[in-house]
Short mmCIF file of N, CA, C and O in Angstrom, two decimals:
data_model
loop_
_atom_site.label_atom_id
_atom_site.label_comp_id
_atom_site.label_asym_id
_atom_site.label_seq_id
_atom_site.Cartn_x
_atom_site.Cartn_y
_atom_site.Cartn_z
N MET A 259 1.01 -1.27 -0.08
CA MET A 259 -0.03 0.23 -0.19
C MET A 259 0.82 1.42 -0.04
O MET A 259 2.18 1.02 0.45
N GLY A 260 0.47 2.41 -0.49
CA GLY A 260 1.09 3.79 -0.50
C GLY A 260 1.84 4.01 -1.57
O GLY A 260 2.71 4.78 -1.63
N ASN A 261 1.68 2.82 -2.79
CA ASN A 261 2.67 3.51 -3.93
C ASN A 261 1.50 3.24 -5.26
O ASN A 261 2.32 3.20 -6.36
N TYR A 262 0.36 3.48 -5.13
CA TYR A 262 -0.31 3.50 -6.34
C TYR A 262 -0.04 4.65 -7.14
O TYR A 262 -0.23 4.19 -8.34
N ILE A 263 0.02 5.88 -6.52
CA ILE A 263 0.65 6.58 -7.67
C ILE A 263 1.54 6.40 -8.51
O ILE A 263 1.83 6.38 -9.60
N GLU A 264 2.93 6.09 -7.56
CA GLU A 264 3.85 5.87 -8.50
C GLU A 264 3.90 4.82 -9.49
O GLU A 264 4.56 4.64 -10.39
N GLN A 265 3.03 3.66 -8.97
CA GLN A 265 2.92 2.56 -10.28
C GLN A 265 2.23 2.90 -11.39
O GLN A 265 2.16 2.20 -12.33
N ASN A 266 1.11 4.11 -11.28
CA ASN A 266 0.52 4.51 -12.31
C ASN A 266 1.40 5.83 -13.06
O ASN A 266 0.55 6.32 -13.95
N LEU A 267 2.58 5.81 -12.86
CA LEU A 267 3.16 6.99 -13.58
C LEU A 267 3.39 6.55 -14.98
O LEU A 267 3.72 5.46 -15.51
N LYS A 268 3.32 7.32 -16.01
CA LYS A 268 3.54 7.19 -17.37
C LYS A 268 4.80 7.73 -17.95
O LYS A 268 5.60 8.58 -17.04
N LYS A 269 5.22 7.67 -19.37
CA LYS A 269 6.41 8.35 -19.49
C LYS A 269 6.52 10.14 -19.35
O LYS A 269 5.16 10.39 -19.86
N ASP A 270 7.62 10.20 -19.11
CA ASP A 270 7.61 12.03 -18.77
C ASP A 270 6.19 12.38 -17.85
O ASP A 270 5.81 13.65 -18.18
N GLU A 271 6.41 11.70 -16.84
CA GLU A 271 5.20 12.33 -15.85
C GLU A 271 6.19 12.32 -14.69
O GLU A 271 6.91 11.31 -14.31
N HIS A 272 5.77 13.16 -13.48
CA HIS A 272 6.45 13.38 -12.45
C HIS A 272 5.35 13.70 -11.25
O HIS A 272 4.29 14.20 -11.66
N VAL A 273 5.30 13.38 -10.38
CA VAL A 273 4.79 13.57 -9.06
C VAL A 273 4.87 14.99 -8.41
O VAL A 273 5.92 15.41 -8.26
N VAL A 274 3.78 15.89 -8.31
CA VAL A 274 3.64 17.20 -8.33
C VAL A 274 3.36 17.46 -6.76
O VAL A 274 4.09 18.05 -5.95
N LEU A 275 2.57 16.71 -6.17
CA LEU A 275 2.15 16.81 -5.02
C LEU A 275 1.19 15.73 -4.63
O LEU A 275 0.41 15.13 -5.16
N LYS A 276 0.92 15.22 -3.30
CA LYS A 276 0.25 13.97 -2.53
C LYS A 276 -0.56 14.55 -1.71
O LYS A 276 0.06 15.38 -0.87
N ALA A 277 -1.65 14.19 -1.24
CA ALA A 277 -2.41 14.36 -0.11
C ALA A 277 -2.46 13.32 1.10
O ALA A 277 -2.14 12.19 0.77
N LYS A 278 -2.52 13.80 2.14
CA LYS A 278 -2.73 12.83 3.44
C LYS A 278 -3.82 12.93 4.07
O LYS A 278 -4.51 14.31 4.03
N ILE A 279 -4.29 11.90 4.46
CA ILE A 279 -5.38 11.95 5.44
C ILE A 279 -4.99 12.74 6.77
O ILE A 279 -4.38 12.55 7.28
N HIS A 280 -5.91 13.61 7.50
CA HIS A 280 -5.45 14.27 8.72
C HIS A 280 -5.50 13.19 9.74
O HIS A 280 -6.77 12.67 9.77
N TRP A 281 -4.74 13.18 10.85
CA TRP A 281 -5.17 12.47 11.98
C TRP A 281 -6.25 12.98 12.84
O TRP A 281 -6.71 11.99 13.55
N MET A 282 -6.84 14.29 12.71
CA MET A 282 -7.91 14.71 13.41
C MET A 282 -9.02 13.68 13.23
O MET A 282 -10.37 13.61 14.01
N VAL A 283 -9.28 12.99 12.05
CA VAL A 283 -10.47 12.07 11.86
C VAL A 283 -10.64 10.97 13.09
O VAL A 283 -11.71 10.18 12.96
N LEU A 284 -9.47 10.68 13.15
CA LEU A 284 -9.34 9.63 14.56
C LEU A 284 -9.90 9.83 15.70
O LEU A 284 -10.39 9.09 16.74
N VAL A 285 -10.11 11.26 16.33
CA VAL A 285 -10.11 11.92 17.43
C VAL A 285 -11.55 11.53 18.01
O VAL A 285 -11.64 10.74 19.02
N PRO A 286 -12.67 11.44 16.98
CA PRO A 286 -13.99 11.20 17.71
C PRO A 286 -13.87 9.56 18.10
O PRO A 286 -14.59 9.27 19.16
N HIS A 287 -13.31 8.80 17.05
CA HIS A 287 -13.25 7.36 17.41
C HIS A 287 -12.49 7.08 18.54
O HIS A 287 -12.83 6.34 19.65
N ILE A 288 -11.48 7.95 18.87
CA ILE A 288 -10.26 7.49 20.19
C ILE A 288 -11.54 7.69 21.29
O ILE A 288 -11.46 7.04 22.48
N LEU A 289 -12.15 8.97 21.14
CA LEU A 289 -12.97 9.39 22.43
C LEU A 289 -13.80 8.57 22.68
O LEU A 289 -14.37 8.33 24.03
N LEU A 290 -14.66 7.78 21.82
CA LEU A 290 -15.47 6.74 22.02
C LEU A 290 -14.97 5.48 22.42
O LEU A 290 -15.87 4.47 22.96
N ILE A 291 -13.78 5.29 22.34
CA ILE A 291 -13.07 4.26 22.96
C ILE A 291 -13.19 4.00 24.44
O ILE A 291 -13.55 3.06 25.00
N PHE A 292 -13.54 5.25 24.89
CA PHE A 292 -13.73 5.25 26.38
C PHE A 292 -15.22 4.62 26.81
O PHE A 292 -15.04 4.46 27.92
N LEU A 293 -15.91 4.76 25.81
CA LEU A 293 -17.38 4.43 25.89
C LEU A 293 -17.29 2.91 25.28
O LEU A 293 -18.58 2.59 25.57
N PHE A 294 -16.23 2.29 25.23
CA PHE A 294 -16.22 1.04 24.28
C PHE A 294 -16.98 0.90 23.39
O PHE A 294 -16.81 -0.28 22.39
N VAL A 295 -17.75 2.09 22.28
CA VAL A 295 -17.96 2.01 21.52
C VAL A 295 -16.98 2.12 20.16
O VAL A 295 -17.02 1.57 19.27
N GLY A 296 -16.04 2.92 20.59
CA GLY A 296 -15.03 3.25 19.38
C GLY A 296 -14.16 1.99 19.02
O GLY A 296 -13.54 2.30 18.01
N ILE A 297 -14.00 1.26 20.06
CA ILE A 297 -13.49 -0.24 19.66
C ILE A 297 -14.03 -0.50 18.19
O ILE A 297 -13.20 -1.11 17.60
N PHE A 298 -15.32 -0.50 18.19
CA PHE A 298 -15.80 -1.12 16.89
C PHE A 298 -15.81 0.13 15.87
O PHE A 298 -15.80 -0.29 14.48
N THR A 299 -15.89 1.42 16.02
CA THR A 299 -15.94 2.47 15.13
C THR A 299 -14.91 2.98 14.65
O THR A 299 -14.60 3.69 13.57
N ILE A 300 -13.54 2.71 15.42
CA ILE A 300 -12.56 2.82 15.11
C ILE A 300 -11.86 2.66 13.43
O ILE A 300 -11.04 3.26 12.79
N TRP A 301 -12.38 1.42 13.35
CA TRP A 301 -11.52 0.42 12.03
C TRP A 301 -12.05 1.52 10.76
O TRP A 301 -10.89 1.19 9.86
N LYS A 302 -13.15 1.75 10.47
CA LYS A 302 -13.23 2.62 9.24
C LYS A 302 -12.00 3.68 8.74
O LYS A 302 -11.58 3.90 7.91
N PRO A 303 -12.41 4.57 9.88
CA PRO A 303 -11.15 5.62 9.51
C PRO A 303 -9.73 5.55 9.66
O PRO A 303 -8.83 5.88 9.16
N LEU A 304 -9.52 4.33 10.48
CA LEU A 304 -7.76 3.78 10.35
C LEU A 304 -7.71 3.48 8.73
O LEU A 304 -6.76 3.37 8.37
N ILE A 305 -8.78 2.28 8.42
CA ILE A 305 -8.21 1.72 7.33
C ILE A 305 -8.41 2.92 6.04
O ILE A 305 -7.61 2.76 5.34
N ALA A 306 -9.06 4.11 6.13
CA ALA A 306 -9.42 4.89 5.30
C ALA A 306 -7.94 5.66 5.29
O ALA A 306 -7.70 6.30 4.23
N MET A 307 -7.32 6.09 6.62
CA MET A 307 -6.27 6.81 6.70
C MET A 307 -4.93 5.93 5.93
O MET A 307 -4.15 6.40 5.30
N PHE A 308 -4.89 4.50 5.86
CA PHE A 308 -3.79 3.93 5.70
C PHE A 308 -3.99 3.31 3.97
O PHE A 308 -2.98 3.10 3.41
N THR A 309 -5.18 3.59 3.34
CA THR A 309 -5.50 3.26 2.00
C THR A 309 -5.74 4.46 1.15
O THR A 309 -5.58 4.03 0.23
N THR A 310 -5.76 5.27 1.69
CA THR A 310 -6.53 6.50 0.80
C THR A 310 -5.24 7.23 0.35
O THR A 310 -4.18 7.71 1.06
N GLU A 311 -5.17 7.11 -1.08
CA GLU A 311 -4.11 8.19 -1.76
C GLU A 311 -4.64 8.91 -2.68
O GLU A 311 -5.46 8.56 -3.50
N LEU A 312 -4.13 10.23 -2.87
CA LEU A 312 -4.58 11.48 -3.67
C LEU A 312 -3.25 12.09 -3.87
O LEU A 312 -2.53 12.47 -3.13
N GLY A 313 -2.93 12.32 -5.50
CA GLY A 313 -2.01 13.16 -5.74
C GLY A 313 -1.99 13.42 -7.19
O GLY A 313 -3.10 12.77 -7.84
N PHE A 314 -1.33 14.48 -7.71
CA PHE A 314 -1.58 14.74 -9.30
C PHE A 314 0.14 14.85 -9.60
O PHE A 314 0.69 15.05 -8.85
N THR A 315 0.13 14.73 -10.80
CA THR A 315 1.43 14.60 -11.50
C THR A 315 1.26 16.03 -12.49
O THR A 315 0.25 16.67 -12.65
N ASN A 316 2.15 16.11 -13.20
CA ASN A 316 2.28 17.41 -14.13
C ASN A 316 1.36 16.85 -15.28
O ASN A 316 1.11 17.88 -16.25
N LYS A 317 0.62 15.42 -15.67
CA LYS A 317 -0.40 15.45 -16.37
C LYS A 317 -1.84 14.84 -16.07
O LYS A 317 -2.80 14.87 -16.67
N LYS A 318 -2.09 14.23 -14.99
CA LYS A 318 -3.14 13.83 -14.44
C LYS A 318 -3.26 13.71 -12.88
O LYS A 318 -2.44 14.06 -11.97
N LEU A 319 -4.37 13.29 -12.18
CA LEU A 319 -4.85 13.50 -11.14
C LEU A 319 -5.08 11.93 -10.75
O LEU A 319 -5.76 11.31 -11.45
N LEU A 320 -4.76 11.15 -9.62
CA LEU A 320 -4.82 9.65 -9.51
C LEU A 320 -5.14 10.03 -7.95
O LEU A 320 -4.73 10.56 -7.01
N GLY A 321 -6.28 8.88 -7.49
CA GLY A 321 -6.50 8.80 -6.24
C GLY A 321 -6.97 7.11 -6.33
O GLY A 321 -7.52 6.87 -7.23
N LYS A 322 -7.04 6.73 -4.72
CA LYS A 322 -7.42 5.46 -4.64
C LYS A 322 -8.24 5.52 -3.00
O LYS A 322 -7.54 5.82 -2.19
N VAL A 323 -9.29 5.16 -3.02
CA VAL A 323 -9.80 4.78 -1.56
C VAL A 323 -10.37 3.34 -1.37
O VAL A 323 -10.98 2.75 -2.39
N GLY A 324 -9.95 2.88 -0.26
CA GLY A 324 -10.54 1.60 0.21
C GLY A 324 -9.48 0.39 0.02
O GLY A 324 -8.50 0.31 -0.46
N LEU A 325 -9.70 -0.66 0.78
CA LEU A 325 -8.97 -1.50 0.82
C LEU A 325 -9.45 -3.15 0.31
O LEU A 325 -8.98 -3.73 -0.62
N ILE A 326 -10.54 -3.31 0.31
CA ILE A 326 -11.00 -4.27 -0.15
C ILE A 326 -12.24 -3.77 -1.47
O ILE A 326 -11.93 -4.39 -2.52
N ASN A 327 -13.33 -2.85 -1.05
CA ASN A 327 -14.12 -2.23 -1.89
C ASN A 327 -13.36 -1.10 -2.52
O ASN A 327 -13.57 -0.12 -1.78
N THR A 328 -12.48 -0.77 -3.29
CA THR A 328 -11.58 -0.03 -3.78
C THR A 328 -12.62 1.06 -4.70
O THR A 328 -13.12 0.38 -5.68
N LYS A 329 -12.30 2.24 -4.89
CA LYS A 329 -12.57 3.17 -5.84
C LYS A 329 -11.30 3.89 -6.46
O LYS A 329 -10.59 4.37 -5.43
N THR A 330 -10.81 3.77 -7.42
CA THR A 330 -9.97 4.67 -8.28
C THR A 330 -10.40 5.77 -8.66
O THR A 330 -11.35 5.69 -9.61
N LEU A 331 -9.42 6.73 -8.98
CA LEU A 331 -9.66 7.75 -10.11
C LEU A 331 -8.14 8.29 -10.73
O LEU A 331 -7.22 8.39 -10.16
N ASP A 332 -8.35 8.13 -12.12
CA ASP A 332 -7.52 8.30 -12.73
C ASP A 332 -7.65 9.14 -14.12
O ASP A 332 -7.98 9.09 -14.99
N ALA A 333 -7.36 10.33 -13.63
CA ALA A 333 -8.23 11.72 -14.77
C ALA A 333 -7.06 12.76 -15.46
O ALA A 333 -6.33 13.29 -14.55
N PRO A 334 -7.04 12.63 -16.58
CA PRO A 334 -6.13 13.95 -17.20
C PRO A 334 -6.40 14.96 -16.45
O PRO A 334 -7.57 15.49 -16.20
N LEU A 335 -5.71 16.09 -16.57
CA LEU A 335 -5.71 17.27 -15.62
C LEU A 335 -6.83 17.95 -16.56
O LEU A 335 -7.86 18.92 -16.12
N ASN A 336 -6.88 18.03 -17.90
CA ASN A 336 -7.74 18.64 -18.96
C ASN A 336 -9.28 17.80 -18.58
O ASN A 336 -10.39 18.62 -19.29
N LYS A 337 -9.54 16.96 -17.99
CA LYS A 337 -10.80 16.41 -17.79
C LYS A 337 -11.59 16.93 -16.16
O LYS A 337 -12.62 15.84 -16.05
N ILE A 338 -10.70 17.72 -15.61
CA ILE A 338 -10.90 18.01 -14.50
C ILE A 338 -12.03 19.07 -14.49
O ILE A 338 -11.72 20.22 -15.08
N ASN A 339 -13.50 19.19 -14.11
CA ASN A 339 -14.36 20.31 -14.47
C ASN A 339 -14.20 20.93 -12.97
O ASN A 339 -13.97 22.42 -12.98
N ASN A 340 -14.22 20.51 -11.78
CA ASN A 340 -14.15 21.16 -10.54
C ASN A 340 -13.50 20.66 -9.53
O ASN A 340 -13.69 19.29 -9.43
N ALA A 341 -12.99 21.58 -8.11
CA ALA A 341 -12.51 21.12 -7.47
C ALA A 341 -12.98 21.83 -6.46
O ALA A 341 -12.67 22.98 -6.30
N SER A 342 -13.79 21.27 -5.16
CA SER A 342 -13.84 22.25 -4.19
C SER A 342 -13.59 21.78 -2.87
O SER A 342 -13.72 20.30 -2.78
N VAL A 343 -13.86 22.21 -1.96
CA VAL A 343 -13.39 21.58 -0.48
C VAL A 343 -14.57 22.13 0.57
O VAL A 343 -15.30 23.34 0.30
N SER A 344 -14.89 21.29 1.48
CA SER A 344 -15.93 21.59 2.30
C SER A 344 -15.25 20.92 3.66
O SER A 344 -14.73 20.07 3.68
N SER A 345 -15.42 21.87 4.50
CA SER A 345 -15.06 21.79 5.98
C SER A 345 -15.63 21.95 7.17
O SER A 345 -16.48 23.15 6.57
N GLY A 346 -16.02 21.48 8.15
CA GLY A 346 -16.83 22.24 9.27
C GLY A 346 -15.83 22.63 10.43
O GLY A 346 -14.75 23.49 9.89
N LEU A 347 -16.25 23.30 11.58
CA LEU A 347 -15.57 23.93 12.64
C LEU A 347 -14.35 23.13 12.91
O LEU A 347 -13.15 24.01 12.86
N TRP A 348 -14.01 21.90 13.10
CA TRP A 348 -13.06 21.29 13.33
C TRP A 348 -11.82 21.21 12.58
O TRP A 348 -11.18 21.45 12.28
N GLY A 349 -12.62 21.17 11.30
CA GLY A 349 -11.87 21.20 10.05
C GLY A 349 -10.94 22.51 9.74
O GLY A 349 -9.96 22.45 9.62
N LYS A 350 -12.01 23.66 10.01
CA LYS A 350 -11.36 24.80 9.89
C LYS A 350 -10.09 25.13 10.90
O LYS A 350 -8.85 25.63 10.71
N ILE A 351 -10.53 24.29 12.26
CA ILE A 351 -9.45 24.83 13.34
C ILE A 351 -8.09 24.01 13.20
O ILE A 351 -6.92 24.16 13.22
N PHE A 352 -8.28 22.30 12.69
CA PHE A 352 -7.07 21.69 12.39
C PHE A 352 -6.53 21.68 11.22
O PHE A 352 -5.72 20.96 10.62
N GLY A 353 -7.32 22.39 10.01
CA GLY A 353 -6.52 22.33 8.73
C GLY A 353 -6.91 21.02 8.24
O GLY A 353 -5.99 20.56 7.23
N TYR A 354 -8.25 20.57 7.96
CA TYR A 354 -8.67 19.16 6.71
C TYR A 354 -10.03 19.74 6.56
O TYR A 354 -10.73 20.51 7.09
N GLY A 355 -10.22 19.21 5.57
CA GLY A 355 -11.51 19.16 4.95
C GLY A 355 -11.70 17.74 3.98
O GLY A 355 -11.00 16.80 3.48
N THR A 356 -12.98 17.92 3.24
CA THR A 356 -13.32 16.83 2.40
C THR A 356 -13.21 17.45 0.97
O THR A 356 -13.85 18.86 0.77
N LEU A 357 -12.68 16.90 -0.03
CA LEU A 357 -12.05 17.08 -1.34
C LEU A 357 -13.20 16.71 -2.38
O LEU A 357 -13.13 15.52 -2.44
N HIS A 358 -13.92 17.49 -2.90
CA HIS A 358 -14.84 16.94 -3.97
C HIS A 358 -14.38 17.31 -5.32
O HIS A 358 -14.06 18.68 -5.71
N ILE A 359 -13.98 16.28 -5.98
CA ILE A 359 -13.39 16.45 -7.43
C ILE A 359 -14.20 16.18 -8.58
O ILE A 359 -14.94 14.89 -8.33
N THR A 360 -14.90 16.88 -9.28
CA THR A 360 -15.83 16.64 -10.39
C THR A 360 -14.81 16.79 -11.36
O THR A 360 -14.30 17.27 -12.24
N THR A 361 -14.99 15.41 -12.23
CA THR A 361 -14.21 15.25 -13.53
C THR A 361 -15.40 14.87 -14.64
O THR A 361 -16.69 14.55 -14.41
N SER A 362 -14.99 14.69 -16.01
CA SER A 362 -16.04 14.29 -17.18
C SER A 362 -16.68 13.22 -16.66
O SER A 362 -17.84 12.84 -17.41
N SER A 363 -16.27 11.93 -15.95
CA SER A 363 -16.75 10.86 -15.78
C SER A 363 -17.52 10.72 -14.40
O SER A 363 -18.06 9.58 -14.00
N GLY A 364 -17.36 11.58 -13.61
CA GLY A 364 -18.21 11.32 -12.01
C GLY A 364 -17.65 12.95 -11.19
O GLY A 364 -16.49 13.11 -11.44
N THR A 365 -18.33 12.35 -9.86
CA THR A 365 -17.62 13.20 -8.80
C THR A 365 -16.98 12.33 -7.65
O THR A 365 -17.66 11.11 -7.46
N TYR A 366 -16.07 12.65 -7.16
CA TYR A 366 -14.98 11.90 -6.24
C TYR A 366 -14.92 12.85 -4.62
O TYR A 366 -14.83 13.91 -5.00
N HIS A 367 -14.73 11.97 -3.80
CA HIS A 367 -15.16 12.55 -2.37
C HIS A 367 -13.90 12.06 -1.67
O HIS A 367 -13.86 10.85 -1.50
N PHE A 368 -13.14 12.82 -1.16
CA PHE A 368 -11.96 12.23 -0.56
C PHE A 368 -12.19 13.13 1.08
O PHE A 368 -11.92 14.01 1.15
N VAL A 369 -12.25 12.41 1.76
CA VAL A 369 -12.63 12.72 3.55
C VAL A 369 -11.51 12.74 4.09
O VAL A 369 -10.61 11.85 3.88
N GLY A 370 -11.41 14.11 4.90
CA GLY A 370 -10.29 14.22 6.05
C GLY A 370 -8.84 14.56 5.34
O GLY A 370 -7.87 14.05 5.95
N ILE A 371 -8.97 15.16 4.17
CA ILE A 371 -7.61 15.28 3.58
C ILE A 371 -7.05 16.54 4.58
O ILE A 371 -7.71 17.75 4.52
N ALA A 372 -5.76 16.48 4.85
CA ALA A 372 -5.04 17.49 5.34
C ALA A 372 -4.33 18.86 4.49
O ALA A 372 -4.40 18.58 3.15
N ASN A 373 -4.77 19.65 4.68
CA ASN A 373 -4.39 21.02 4.10
C ASN A 373 -5.23 20.97 2.77
O ASN A 373 -4.72 21.16 1.59
N ALA A 374 -6.46 20.56 2.97
CA ALA A 374 -7.46 20.39 1.44
C ALA A 374 -7.57 21.40 0.28
O ALA A 374 -7.42 21.37 -0.67
N GLU A 375 -7.32 22.90 1.21
CA GLU A 375 -7.47 23.97 0.44
C GLU A 375 -6.63 24.28 -0.05
O GLU A 375 -6.20 24.57 -1.34
N GLN A 376 -5.18 24.05 0.13
CA GLN A 376 -3.86 24.17 -0.30
C GLN A 376 -3.70 23.15 -1.26
O GLN A 376 -3.10 23.37 -2.47
N PHE A 377 -4.41 22.03 -1.19
CA PHE A 377 -4.21 20.64 -2.43
C PHE A 377 -4.88 21.26 -3.25
O PHE A 377 -4.73 21.15 -4.47
N LYS A 378 -6.13 21.87 -3.12
CA LYS A 378 -7.08 22.08 -4.11
C LYS A 378 -6.46 23.48 -4.98
O LYS A 378 -6.40 23.55 -6.40
N SER A 379 -5.85 24.42 -4.26
CA SER A 379 -4.96 25.31 -5.28
C SER A 379 -3.93 24.94 -6.04
O SER A 379 -4.08 25.61 -7.05
N SER A 380 -3.39 24.04 -5.33
CA SER A 380 -2.08 23.43 -6.09
C SER A 380 -2.63 22.82 -7.24
O SER A 380 -2.05 23.02 -8.46
N LEU A 381 -3.55 22.25 -7.21
CA LEU A 381 -4.30 21.19 -8.31
C LEU A 381 -4.65 22.17 -9.49
O LEU A 381 -4.33 22.15 -10.78
N MET A 382 -5.41 23.42 -8.81
CA MET A 382 -5.83 24.26 -10.06
C MET A 382 -4.94 24.96 -10.75
O MET A 382 -4.76 25.23 -11.85
N ALA A 383 -3.81 25.51 -9.93
CA ALA A 383 -2.77 25.64 -10.48
C ALA A 383 -1.71 24.97 -11.75
O ALA A 383 -1.40 25.39 -12.72
N GLN A 384 -1.81 23.81 -11.29
CA GLN A 384 -1.62 22.71 -12.02
C GLN A 384 -1.79 22.60 -13.25
O GLN A 384 -1.43 22.21 -14.43
N ILE A 385 -3.44 22.54 -13.15
CA ILE A 385 -4.12 22.45 -14.40
C ILE A 385 -4.01 23.53 -15.17
O ILE A 385 -3.64 23.48 -16.55
N ASP A 386 -3.95 24.90 -15.17
CA ASP A 386 -3.69 26.00 -15.72
C ASP A 386 -2.32 25.94 -16.52
O ASP A 386 -1.90 26.32 -17.57
N GLN A 387 -1.15 25.08 -15.55
CA GLN A 387 -0.07 24.96 -16.47
C GLN A 387 0.36 23.85 -17.01
O GLN A 387 0.66 24.09 -18.46
N PHE A 388 -1.00 22.97 -17.27
CA PHE A 388 -0.81 21.88 -18.09
C PHE A 388 -1.27 22.46 -19.37
O PHE A 388 -1.18 22.07 -20.74
N ASP A 389 -2.66 23.29 -19.11
CA ASP A 389 -3.48 23.86 -20.59
C ASP A 389 -2.10 24.74 -21.07
O ASP A 389 -2.15 24.95 -22.57
N GLU A 390 -1.62 25.63 -20.57
CA GLU A 390 -0.59 26.55 -21.17
C GLU A 390 0.49 25.71 -22.02
O GLU A 390 1.05 25.97 -23.00
N ASP A 391 1.12 24.78 -21.04
CA ASP A 391 2.17 23.84 -21.85
C ASP A 391 1.58 23.28 -23.24
O ASP A 391 2.13 22.81 -24.00
N ARG A 392 0.34 22.58 -23.00
CA ARG A 392 -0.66 22.05 -24.17
C ARG A 392 -0.68 22.98 -25.12
O ARG A 392 -0.44 22.70 -26.65
N ILE A 393 -1.19 23.92 -25.01
CA ILE A 393 -1.29 25.37 -26.28
C ILE A 393 0.03 25.32 -26.77
O ILE A 393 0.35 25.65 -27.96
N LYS A 394 1.45 25.71 -25.82
CA LYS A 394 2.25 25.86 -26.61
C LYS A 394 2.80 24.91 -27.21
O LYS A 394 3.41 25.02 -28.35
N LYS A 395 2.74 23.61 -26.90
CA LYS A 395 3.06 22.41 -27.69
C LYS A 395 2.20 22.31 -28.91
O LYS A 395 3.02 22.29 -30.10
N GLN A 396 1.02 22.71 -28.96
CA GLN A 396 0.48 22.76 -30.33
C GLN A 396 0.61 24.21 -31.08
O GLN A 396 0.85 23.73 -32.55
N ALA A 397 1.12 25.00 -30.77
CA ALA A 397 1.54 25.92 -31.50
C ALA A 397 2.93 25.95 -31.91
O ALA A 397 3.07 26.22 -33.26
N ALA A 398 3.67 25.29 -31.29
CA ALA A 398 5.01 24.90 -31.97
C ALA A 398 4.97 23.84 -33.11
O ALA A 398 5.52 23.89 -33.93
N GLU A 399 3.97 22.78 -32.89
CA GLU A 399 3.78 22.01 -34.08
C GLU A 399 3.00 22.39 -35.24
O GLU A 399 3.59 22.37 -36.25
N LEU A 400 2.48 23.44 -34.84
CA LEU A 400 1.46 24.27 -36.22
C LEU A 400 2.36 25.19 -36.60
O LEU A 400 2.61 25.01 -37.90
N ALA A 401 3.66 25.59 -36.12
CA ALA A 401 4.61 26.31 -36.69
C ALA A 401 5.46 25.48 -37.78
O ALA A 401 5.79 25.70 -38.53
N GLN A 402 5.90 24.26 -36.83
CA GLN A 402 6.69 23.45 -37.83
C GLN A 402 6.13 22.80 -38.99
O GLN A 402 6.65 22.62 -40.05
N ALA A 403 4.60 22.57 -38.69
CA ALA A 403 3.81 22.26 -39.95
C ALA A 403 3.86 23.42 -40.92
O ALA A 403 4.07 22.90 -42.31
N VAL A 404 3.59 24.49 -40.61
CA VAL A 404 3.81 25.59 -41.55
C VAL A 404 4.86 26.17 -42.16
O VAL A 404 5.16 26.03 -43.50
N LYS A 405 5.77 25.68 -41.62
CA LYS A 405 7.25 25.93 -41.87
C LYS A 405 7.72 24.73 -43.11
O LYS A 405 8.39 25.15 -44.07
N ALA A 406 7.36 23.41 -42.83
CA ALA A 406 7.52 22.33 -43.86
C ALA A 406 6.54 22.31 -45.04
O ALA A 406 6.66 22.87 -45.93
#
């Protein structure tokens, strides 16, 4: 576990940023352990913490959630329609939130992402850079074709 993103890199791709699940998602379940209920409820966030991967490269966004029942995301940056973050009071205080990513094929939710707002901002900046690079490459190819 923990290398889904690296295993799915293509030629000329490098990881720009990876997200992590914030430790704060465990706190309510740790508190419930004192009532012996948390022993049964802590497993889901623990599994999510260790199996959730989210990151983006210079060309695409990659993500994986789950251990047995997995959901994966592998979307080119130009197919990402929207990225938004929602967080409650504790999320604002401790710096985590739920990242909602809408692509041309569906919507994905990554819960408890540490520094989710920063991740979203970096993702949007990388999308802009990807579009600029793509336009420059097309312009160079067009100029070369006209020259020939």
